[in-house]
PDB file of C-alpha atoms in Angstrom:
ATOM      1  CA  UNK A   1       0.000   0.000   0.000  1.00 58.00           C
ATOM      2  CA  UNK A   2       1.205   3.561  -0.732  1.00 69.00           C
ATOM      3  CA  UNK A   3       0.554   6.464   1.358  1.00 75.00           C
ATOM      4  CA  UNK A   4      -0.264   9.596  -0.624  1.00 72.00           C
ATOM      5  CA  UNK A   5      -0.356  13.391   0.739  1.00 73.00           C
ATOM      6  CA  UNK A   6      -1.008  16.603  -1.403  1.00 66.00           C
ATOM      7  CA  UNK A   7      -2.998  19.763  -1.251  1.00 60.00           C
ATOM      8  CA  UNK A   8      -3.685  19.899  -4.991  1.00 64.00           C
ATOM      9  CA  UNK A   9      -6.750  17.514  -5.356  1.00 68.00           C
ATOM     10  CA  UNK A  10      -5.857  17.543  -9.501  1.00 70.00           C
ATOM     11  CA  UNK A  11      -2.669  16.612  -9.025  1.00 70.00           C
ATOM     12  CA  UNK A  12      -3.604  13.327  -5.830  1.00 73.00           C
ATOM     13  CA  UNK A  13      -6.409  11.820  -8.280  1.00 74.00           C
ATOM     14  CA  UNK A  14      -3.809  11.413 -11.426  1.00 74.00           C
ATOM     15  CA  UNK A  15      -1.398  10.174  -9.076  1.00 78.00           C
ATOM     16  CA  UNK A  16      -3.952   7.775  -7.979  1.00 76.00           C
ATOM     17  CA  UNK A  17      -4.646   7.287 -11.098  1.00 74.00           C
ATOM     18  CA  UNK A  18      -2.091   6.395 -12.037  1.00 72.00           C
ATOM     19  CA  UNK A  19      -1.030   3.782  -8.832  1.00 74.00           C
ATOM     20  CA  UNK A  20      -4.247   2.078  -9.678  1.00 68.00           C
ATOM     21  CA  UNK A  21      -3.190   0.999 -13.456  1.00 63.00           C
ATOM     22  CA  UNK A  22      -0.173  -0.338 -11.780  1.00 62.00           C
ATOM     23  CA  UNK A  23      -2.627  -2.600  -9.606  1.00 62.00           C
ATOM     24  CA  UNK A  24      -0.681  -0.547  -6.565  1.00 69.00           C
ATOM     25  CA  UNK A  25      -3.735   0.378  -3.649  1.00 73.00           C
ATOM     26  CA  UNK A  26      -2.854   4.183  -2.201  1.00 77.00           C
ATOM     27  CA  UNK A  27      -4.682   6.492   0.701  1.00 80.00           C
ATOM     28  CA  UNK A  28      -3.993   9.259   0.895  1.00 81.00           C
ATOM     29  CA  UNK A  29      -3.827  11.930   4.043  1.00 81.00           C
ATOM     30  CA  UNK A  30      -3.156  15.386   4.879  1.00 80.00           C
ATOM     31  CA  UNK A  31       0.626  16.286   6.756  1.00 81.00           C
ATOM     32  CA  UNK A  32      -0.988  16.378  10.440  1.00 82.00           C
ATOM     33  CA  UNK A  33      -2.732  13.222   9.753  1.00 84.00           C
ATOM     34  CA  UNK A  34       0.300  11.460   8.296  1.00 86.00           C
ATOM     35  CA  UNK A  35       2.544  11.956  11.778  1.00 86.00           C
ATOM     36  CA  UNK A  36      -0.753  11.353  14.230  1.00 85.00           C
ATOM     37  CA  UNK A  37      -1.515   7.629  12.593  1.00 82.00           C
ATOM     38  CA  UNK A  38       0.892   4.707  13.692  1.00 83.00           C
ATOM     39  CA  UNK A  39       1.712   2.807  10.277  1.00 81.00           C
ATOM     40  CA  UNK A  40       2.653  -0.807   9.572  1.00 74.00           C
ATOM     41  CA  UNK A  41       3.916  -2.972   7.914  1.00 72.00           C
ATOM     42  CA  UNK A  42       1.822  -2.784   4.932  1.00 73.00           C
ATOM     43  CA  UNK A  43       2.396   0.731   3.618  1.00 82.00           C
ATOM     44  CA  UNK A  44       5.430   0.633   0.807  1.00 81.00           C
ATOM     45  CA  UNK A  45       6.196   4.736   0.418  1.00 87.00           C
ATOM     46  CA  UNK A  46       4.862   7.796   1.071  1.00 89.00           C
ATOM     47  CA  UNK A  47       4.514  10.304  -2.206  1.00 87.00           C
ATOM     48  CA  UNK A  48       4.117  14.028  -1.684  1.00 85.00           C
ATOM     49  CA  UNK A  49       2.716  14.840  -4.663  1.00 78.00           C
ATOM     50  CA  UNK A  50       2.374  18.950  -3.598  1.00 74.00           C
ATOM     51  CA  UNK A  51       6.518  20.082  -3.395  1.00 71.00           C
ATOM     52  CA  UNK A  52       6.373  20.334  -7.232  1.00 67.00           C
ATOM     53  CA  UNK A  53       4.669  24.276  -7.045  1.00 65.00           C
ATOM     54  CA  UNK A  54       5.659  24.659  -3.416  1.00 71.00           C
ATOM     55  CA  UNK A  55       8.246  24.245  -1.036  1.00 76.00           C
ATOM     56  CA  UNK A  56       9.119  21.223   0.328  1.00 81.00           C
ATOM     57  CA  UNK A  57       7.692  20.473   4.099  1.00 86.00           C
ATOM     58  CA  UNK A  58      12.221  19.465   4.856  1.00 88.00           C
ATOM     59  CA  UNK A  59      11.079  19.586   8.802  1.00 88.00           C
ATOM     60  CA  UNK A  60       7.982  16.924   8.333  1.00 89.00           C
ATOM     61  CA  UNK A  61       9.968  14.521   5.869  1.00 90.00           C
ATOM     62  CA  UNK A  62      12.835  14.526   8.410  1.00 92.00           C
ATOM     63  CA  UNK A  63      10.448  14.249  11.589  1.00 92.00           C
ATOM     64  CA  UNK A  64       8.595  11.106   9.236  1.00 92.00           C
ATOM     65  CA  UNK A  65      12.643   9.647   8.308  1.00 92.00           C
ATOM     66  CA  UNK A  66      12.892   9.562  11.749  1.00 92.00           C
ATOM     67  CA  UNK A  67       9.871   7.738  12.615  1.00 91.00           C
ATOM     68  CA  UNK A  68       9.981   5.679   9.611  1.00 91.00           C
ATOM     69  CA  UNK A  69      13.271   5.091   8.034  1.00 90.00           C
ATOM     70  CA  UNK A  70      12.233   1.950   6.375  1.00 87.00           C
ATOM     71  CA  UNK A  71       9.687   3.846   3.966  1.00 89.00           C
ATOM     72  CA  UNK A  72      11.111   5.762   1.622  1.00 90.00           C
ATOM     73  CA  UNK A  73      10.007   9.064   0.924  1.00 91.00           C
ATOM     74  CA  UNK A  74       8.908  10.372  -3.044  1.00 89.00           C
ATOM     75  CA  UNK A  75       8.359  14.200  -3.970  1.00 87.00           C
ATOM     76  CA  UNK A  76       7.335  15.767  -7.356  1.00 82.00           C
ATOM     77  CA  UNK A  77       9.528  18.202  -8.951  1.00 77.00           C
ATOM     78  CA  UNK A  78       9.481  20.240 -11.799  1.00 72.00           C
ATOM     79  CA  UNK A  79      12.935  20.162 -13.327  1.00 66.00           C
ATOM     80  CA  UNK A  80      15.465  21.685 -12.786  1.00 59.00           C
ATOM     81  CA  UNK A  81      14.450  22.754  -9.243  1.00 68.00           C
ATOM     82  CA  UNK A  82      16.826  21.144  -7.017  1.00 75.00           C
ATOM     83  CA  UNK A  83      15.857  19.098  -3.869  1.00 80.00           C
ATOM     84  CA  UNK A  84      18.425  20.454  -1.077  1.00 82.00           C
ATOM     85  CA  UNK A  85      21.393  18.596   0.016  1.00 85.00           C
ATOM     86  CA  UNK A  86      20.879  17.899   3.167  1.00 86.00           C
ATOM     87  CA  UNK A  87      17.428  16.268   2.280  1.00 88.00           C
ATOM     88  CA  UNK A  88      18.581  14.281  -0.669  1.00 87.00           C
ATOM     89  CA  UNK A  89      19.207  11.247   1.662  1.00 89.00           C
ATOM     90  CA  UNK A  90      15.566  11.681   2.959  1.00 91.00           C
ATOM     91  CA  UNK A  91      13.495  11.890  -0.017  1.00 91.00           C
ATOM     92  CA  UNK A  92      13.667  10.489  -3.857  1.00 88.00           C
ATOM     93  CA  UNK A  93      12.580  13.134  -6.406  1.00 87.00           C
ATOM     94  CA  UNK A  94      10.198  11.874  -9.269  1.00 83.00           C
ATOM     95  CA  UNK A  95       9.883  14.246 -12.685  1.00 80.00           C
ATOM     96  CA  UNK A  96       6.338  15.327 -13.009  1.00 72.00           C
ATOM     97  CA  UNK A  97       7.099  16.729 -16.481  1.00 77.00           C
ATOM     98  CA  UNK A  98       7.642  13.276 -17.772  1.00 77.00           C
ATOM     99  CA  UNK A  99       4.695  11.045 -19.132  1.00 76.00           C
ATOM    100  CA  UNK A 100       2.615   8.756 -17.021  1.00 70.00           C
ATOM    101  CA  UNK A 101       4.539   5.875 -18.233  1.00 70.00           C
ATOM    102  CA  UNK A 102       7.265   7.069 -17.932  1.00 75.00           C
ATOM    103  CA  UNK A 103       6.659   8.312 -14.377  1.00 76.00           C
ATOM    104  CA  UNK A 104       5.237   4.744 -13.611  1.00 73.00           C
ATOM    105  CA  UNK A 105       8.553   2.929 -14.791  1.00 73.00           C
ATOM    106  CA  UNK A 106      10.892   5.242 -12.930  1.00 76.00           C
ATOM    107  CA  UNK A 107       8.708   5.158  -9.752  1.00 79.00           C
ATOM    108  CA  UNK A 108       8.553   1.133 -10.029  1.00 75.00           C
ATOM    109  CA  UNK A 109      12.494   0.964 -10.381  1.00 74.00           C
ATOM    110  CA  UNK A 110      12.894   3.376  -7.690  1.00 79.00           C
ATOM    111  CA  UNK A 111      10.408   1.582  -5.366  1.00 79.00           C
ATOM    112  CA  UNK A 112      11.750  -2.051  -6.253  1.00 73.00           C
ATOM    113  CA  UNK A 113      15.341  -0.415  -5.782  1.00 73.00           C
ATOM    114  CA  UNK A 114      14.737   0.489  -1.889  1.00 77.00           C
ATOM    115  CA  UNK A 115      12.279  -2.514  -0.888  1.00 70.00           C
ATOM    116  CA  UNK A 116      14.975  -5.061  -2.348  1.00 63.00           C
ATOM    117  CA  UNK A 117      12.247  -6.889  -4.168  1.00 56.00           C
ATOM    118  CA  UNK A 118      11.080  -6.738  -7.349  1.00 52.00           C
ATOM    119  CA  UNK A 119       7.847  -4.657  -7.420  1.00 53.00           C
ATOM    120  CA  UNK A 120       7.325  -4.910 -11.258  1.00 47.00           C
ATOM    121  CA  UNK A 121       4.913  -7.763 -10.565  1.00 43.00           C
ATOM    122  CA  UNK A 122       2.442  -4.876  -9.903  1.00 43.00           C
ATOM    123  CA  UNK A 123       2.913  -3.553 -13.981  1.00 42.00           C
ATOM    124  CA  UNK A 124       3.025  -5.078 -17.660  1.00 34.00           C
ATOM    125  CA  UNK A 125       4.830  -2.531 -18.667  1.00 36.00           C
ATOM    126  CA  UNK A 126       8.714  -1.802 -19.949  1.00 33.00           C
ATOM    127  CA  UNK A 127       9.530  -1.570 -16.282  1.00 33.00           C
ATOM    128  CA  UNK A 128       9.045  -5.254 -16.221  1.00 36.00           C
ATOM    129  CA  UNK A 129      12.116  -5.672 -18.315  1.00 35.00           C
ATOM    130  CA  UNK A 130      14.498  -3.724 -16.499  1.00 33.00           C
ATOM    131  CA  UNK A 131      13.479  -4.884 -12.719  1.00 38.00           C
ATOM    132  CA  UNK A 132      12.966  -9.008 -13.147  1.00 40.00           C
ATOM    133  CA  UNK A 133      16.903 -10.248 -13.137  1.00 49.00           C
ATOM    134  CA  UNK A 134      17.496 -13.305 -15.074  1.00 58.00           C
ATOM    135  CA  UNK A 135      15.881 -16.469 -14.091  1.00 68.00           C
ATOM    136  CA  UNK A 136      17.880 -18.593 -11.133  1.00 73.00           C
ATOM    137  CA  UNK A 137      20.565 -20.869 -12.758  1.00 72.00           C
ATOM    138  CA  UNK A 138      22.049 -23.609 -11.501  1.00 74.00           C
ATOM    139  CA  UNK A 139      25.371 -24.644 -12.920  1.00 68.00           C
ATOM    140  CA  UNK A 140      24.562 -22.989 -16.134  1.00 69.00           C
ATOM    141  CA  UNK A 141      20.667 -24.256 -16.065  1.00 79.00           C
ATOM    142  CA  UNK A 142      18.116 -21.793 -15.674  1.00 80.00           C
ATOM    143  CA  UNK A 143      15.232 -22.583 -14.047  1.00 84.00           C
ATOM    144  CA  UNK A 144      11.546 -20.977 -15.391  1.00 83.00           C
ATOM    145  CA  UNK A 145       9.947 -18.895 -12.550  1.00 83.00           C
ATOM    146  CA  UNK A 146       6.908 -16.666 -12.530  1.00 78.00           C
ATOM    147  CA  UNK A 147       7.661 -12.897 -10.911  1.00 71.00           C
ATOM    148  CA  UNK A 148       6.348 -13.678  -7.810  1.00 77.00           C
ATOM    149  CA  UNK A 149       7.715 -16.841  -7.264  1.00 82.00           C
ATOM    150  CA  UNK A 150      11.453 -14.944  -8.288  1.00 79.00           C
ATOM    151  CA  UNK A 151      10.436 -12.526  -5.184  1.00 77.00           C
ATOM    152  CA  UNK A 152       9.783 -15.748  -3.134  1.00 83.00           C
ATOM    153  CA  UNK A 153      13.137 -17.639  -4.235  1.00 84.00           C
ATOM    154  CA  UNK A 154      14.947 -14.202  -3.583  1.00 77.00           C
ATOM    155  CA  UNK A 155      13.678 -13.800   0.029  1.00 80.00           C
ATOM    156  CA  UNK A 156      14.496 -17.499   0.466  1.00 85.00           C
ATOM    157  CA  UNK A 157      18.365 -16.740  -0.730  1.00 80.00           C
ATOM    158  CA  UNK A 158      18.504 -13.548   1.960  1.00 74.00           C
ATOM    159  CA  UNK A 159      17.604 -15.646   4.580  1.00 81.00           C
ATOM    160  CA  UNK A 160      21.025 -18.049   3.838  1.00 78.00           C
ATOM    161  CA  UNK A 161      19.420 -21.612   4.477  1.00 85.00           C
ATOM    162  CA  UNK A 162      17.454 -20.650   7.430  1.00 89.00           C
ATOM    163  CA  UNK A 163      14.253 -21.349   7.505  1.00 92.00           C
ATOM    164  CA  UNK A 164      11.345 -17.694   6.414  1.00 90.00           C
ATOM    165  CA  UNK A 165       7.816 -18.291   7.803  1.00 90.00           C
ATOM    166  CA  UNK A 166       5.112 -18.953   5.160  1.00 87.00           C
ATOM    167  CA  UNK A 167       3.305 -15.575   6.895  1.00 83.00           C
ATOM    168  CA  UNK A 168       6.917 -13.496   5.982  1.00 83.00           C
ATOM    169  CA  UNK A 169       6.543 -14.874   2.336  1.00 84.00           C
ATOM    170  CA  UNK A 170       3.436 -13.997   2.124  1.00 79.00           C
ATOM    171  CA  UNK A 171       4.760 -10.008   1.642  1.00 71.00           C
ATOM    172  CA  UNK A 172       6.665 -11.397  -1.483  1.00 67.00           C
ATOM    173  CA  UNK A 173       3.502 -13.076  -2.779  1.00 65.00           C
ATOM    174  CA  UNK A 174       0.987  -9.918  -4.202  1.00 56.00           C
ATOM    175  CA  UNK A 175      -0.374  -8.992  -7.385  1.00 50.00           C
ATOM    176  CA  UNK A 176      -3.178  -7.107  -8.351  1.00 43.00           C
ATOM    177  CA  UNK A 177      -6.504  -7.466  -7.044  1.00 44.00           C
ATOM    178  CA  UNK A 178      -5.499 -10.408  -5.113  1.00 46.00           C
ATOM    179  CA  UNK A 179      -5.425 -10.697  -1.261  1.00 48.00           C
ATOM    180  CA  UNK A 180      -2.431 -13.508  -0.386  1.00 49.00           C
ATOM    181  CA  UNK A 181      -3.281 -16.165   1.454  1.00 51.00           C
ATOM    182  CA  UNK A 182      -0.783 -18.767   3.164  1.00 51.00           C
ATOM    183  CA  UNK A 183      -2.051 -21.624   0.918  1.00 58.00           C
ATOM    184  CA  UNK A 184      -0.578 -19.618  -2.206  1.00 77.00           C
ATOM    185  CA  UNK A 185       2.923 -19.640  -1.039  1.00 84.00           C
ATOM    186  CA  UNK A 186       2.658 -23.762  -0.833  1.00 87.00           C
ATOM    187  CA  UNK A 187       1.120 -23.393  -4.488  1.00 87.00           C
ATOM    188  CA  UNK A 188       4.280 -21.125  -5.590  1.00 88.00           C
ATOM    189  CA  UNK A 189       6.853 -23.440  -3.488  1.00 91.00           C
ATOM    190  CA  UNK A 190       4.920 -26.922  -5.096  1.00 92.00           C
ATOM    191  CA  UNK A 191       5.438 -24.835  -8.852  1.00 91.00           C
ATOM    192  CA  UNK A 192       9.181 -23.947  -7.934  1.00 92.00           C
ATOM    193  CA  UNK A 193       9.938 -27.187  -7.223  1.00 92.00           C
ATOM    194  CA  UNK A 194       8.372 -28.903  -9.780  1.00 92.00           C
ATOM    195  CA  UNK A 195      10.226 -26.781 -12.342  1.00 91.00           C
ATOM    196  CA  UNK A 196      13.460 -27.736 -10.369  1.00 90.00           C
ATOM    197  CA  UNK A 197      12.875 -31.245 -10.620  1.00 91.00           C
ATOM    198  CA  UNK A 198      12.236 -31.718 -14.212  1.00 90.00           C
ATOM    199  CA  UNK A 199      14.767 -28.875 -15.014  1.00 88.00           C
ATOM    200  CA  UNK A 200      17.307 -30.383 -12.312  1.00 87.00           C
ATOM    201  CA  UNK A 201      16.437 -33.509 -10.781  1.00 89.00           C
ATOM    202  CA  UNK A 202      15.959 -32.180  -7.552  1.00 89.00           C
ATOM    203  CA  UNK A 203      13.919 -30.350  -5.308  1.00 90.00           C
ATOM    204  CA  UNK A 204      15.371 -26.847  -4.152  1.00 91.00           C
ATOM    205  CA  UNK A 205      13.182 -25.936  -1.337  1.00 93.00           C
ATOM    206  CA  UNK A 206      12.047 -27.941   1.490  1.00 93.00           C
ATOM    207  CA  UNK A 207       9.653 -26.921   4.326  1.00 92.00           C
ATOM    208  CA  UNK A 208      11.048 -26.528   8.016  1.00 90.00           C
ATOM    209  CA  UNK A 209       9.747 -25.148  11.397  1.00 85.00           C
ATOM    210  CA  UNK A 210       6.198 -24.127   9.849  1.00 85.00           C
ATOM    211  CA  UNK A 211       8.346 -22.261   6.987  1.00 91.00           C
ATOM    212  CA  UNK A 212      10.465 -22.543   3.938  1.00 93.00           C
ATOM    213  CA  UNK A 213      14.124 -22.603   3.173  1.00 92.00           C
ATOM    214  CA  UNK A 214      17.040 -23.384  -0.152  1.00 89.00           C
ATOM    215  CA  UNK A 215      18.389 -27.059  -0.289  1.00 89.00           C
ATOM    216  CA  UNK A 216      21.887 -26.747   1.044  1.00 86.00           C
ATOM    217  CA  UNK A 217      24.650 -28.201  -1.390  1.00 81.00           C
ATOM    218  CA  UNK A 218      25.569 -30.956   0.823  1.00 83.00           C
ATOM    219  CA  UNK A 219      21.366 -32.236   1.113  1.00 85.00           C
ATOM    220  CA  UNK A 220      21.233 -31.958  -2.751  1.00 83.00           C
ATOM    221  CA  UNK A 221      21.902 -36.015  -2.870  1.00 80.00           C
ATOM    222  CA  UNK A 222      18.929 -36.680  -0.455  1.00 78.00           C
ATOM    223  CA  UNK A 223      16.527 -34.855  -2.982  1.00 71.00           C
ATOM    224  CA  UNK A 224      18.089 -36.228  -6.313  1.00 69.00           C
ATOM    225  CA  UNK A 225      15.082 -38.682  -7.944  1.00 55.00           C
TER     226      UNK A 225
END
């Protein structure tokens, strides 16, 4: 979810707009509002889609940083007004003179960039092409995988053979108009390893502890049909 605050009601309903044909849900709330609700886990960014024709609120984006530092900040500009230096680590400028789909790729990459996860599920678009890394290979053989189950295998290779609950995996496991349930990530983890075992002979994830984790090199034999 993306959390949206403006003063120019044009300007927050293309945004939305915008977020919606990217299959990406947004609210949106004034300044005050922003810093008086405690947010979770669910909300991806905050866009401030007002600094383009004003100036930019520095002491509520550093007083949200604070709060916050794990959701990353976007603010309209009009090129070539410059975003000050000591707020260019807070915030992540986005061109409002560029097109909508143009804006939407850039956003995506930016987004997917800071969450560490590849949020081009979300879009059809070119932004697809430039996010999704090639697929997993395994001594030289690739192995087919959807988008979402790449996020999955991804989050599985961060967590270094320990064992990621199936309610953690369930972040990595979202497309558009779609609520994830846990039964989906055994339906992705049954697909990945199906793929793995005609592709490879062996399964590559194994359930453990009421989660998921890789096959370690040395277990490979124990899997091999």
């Amino acid at each position: 979810m993306l959390l949206l605050s403006d003063s120019d009601e044009e300007m927050l309903l293309r945004v939305r707009r915008i977020l919606f044909a990217s299959g990406l849900t947004s609210i949106s709330l004034s300044y005050r509002e922003v810093l008086d609700v405690k947010l979770g886990d669910t909300v991806d960014a905050l866009i401030l889609t007002n600094p383009y024709d004003a100036t930019l609120p520095e002491r509520f984006c550093l007083t949200f940083h604070g709060r916050y530092p794990r959701i990353p900040i976007f603010v309209f500009i009009r090129p070539p007004k410059e975003i000050p230096a000591d707020m260019k680590p807070v915030v992540t400028p986005l061109d409002v003179t560029l097109s909508a789909n143009q804006w939407q790729n850039e956003f995506l990459i930016a987004l997917s960039r800071f969450h560490g996860r590849d949020m081009a599920l979300y879009q059809a678009g070119s932004a697809r092409d430039h996010l999704l890394e090639p697929e997993p290979s395994f001594g030289g053989v690739r192995i087919h995988m959807t988008p979402i189950e790449r996020n999955i295998y991804r989050r599985l290779i961060r967590a270094d053979f320990h064992p990621v609950s199936a309610v953690e995996l369930k972040k990595y496991c979202t497309k558009p108009g779609t609520s994830p349930i846990l039964c989906n990530i055994a339906t992705h983890i049954y697909h990945i390893n199906r793929q793995a075992t005609e592709t490879l002979g062996y399964r590559i994830i194994v359930s453990e502890g009421g989660g998921y984790r890789l096959v370690t090199d040395e277990e490979i034999p124990s899997f091999s049909l």
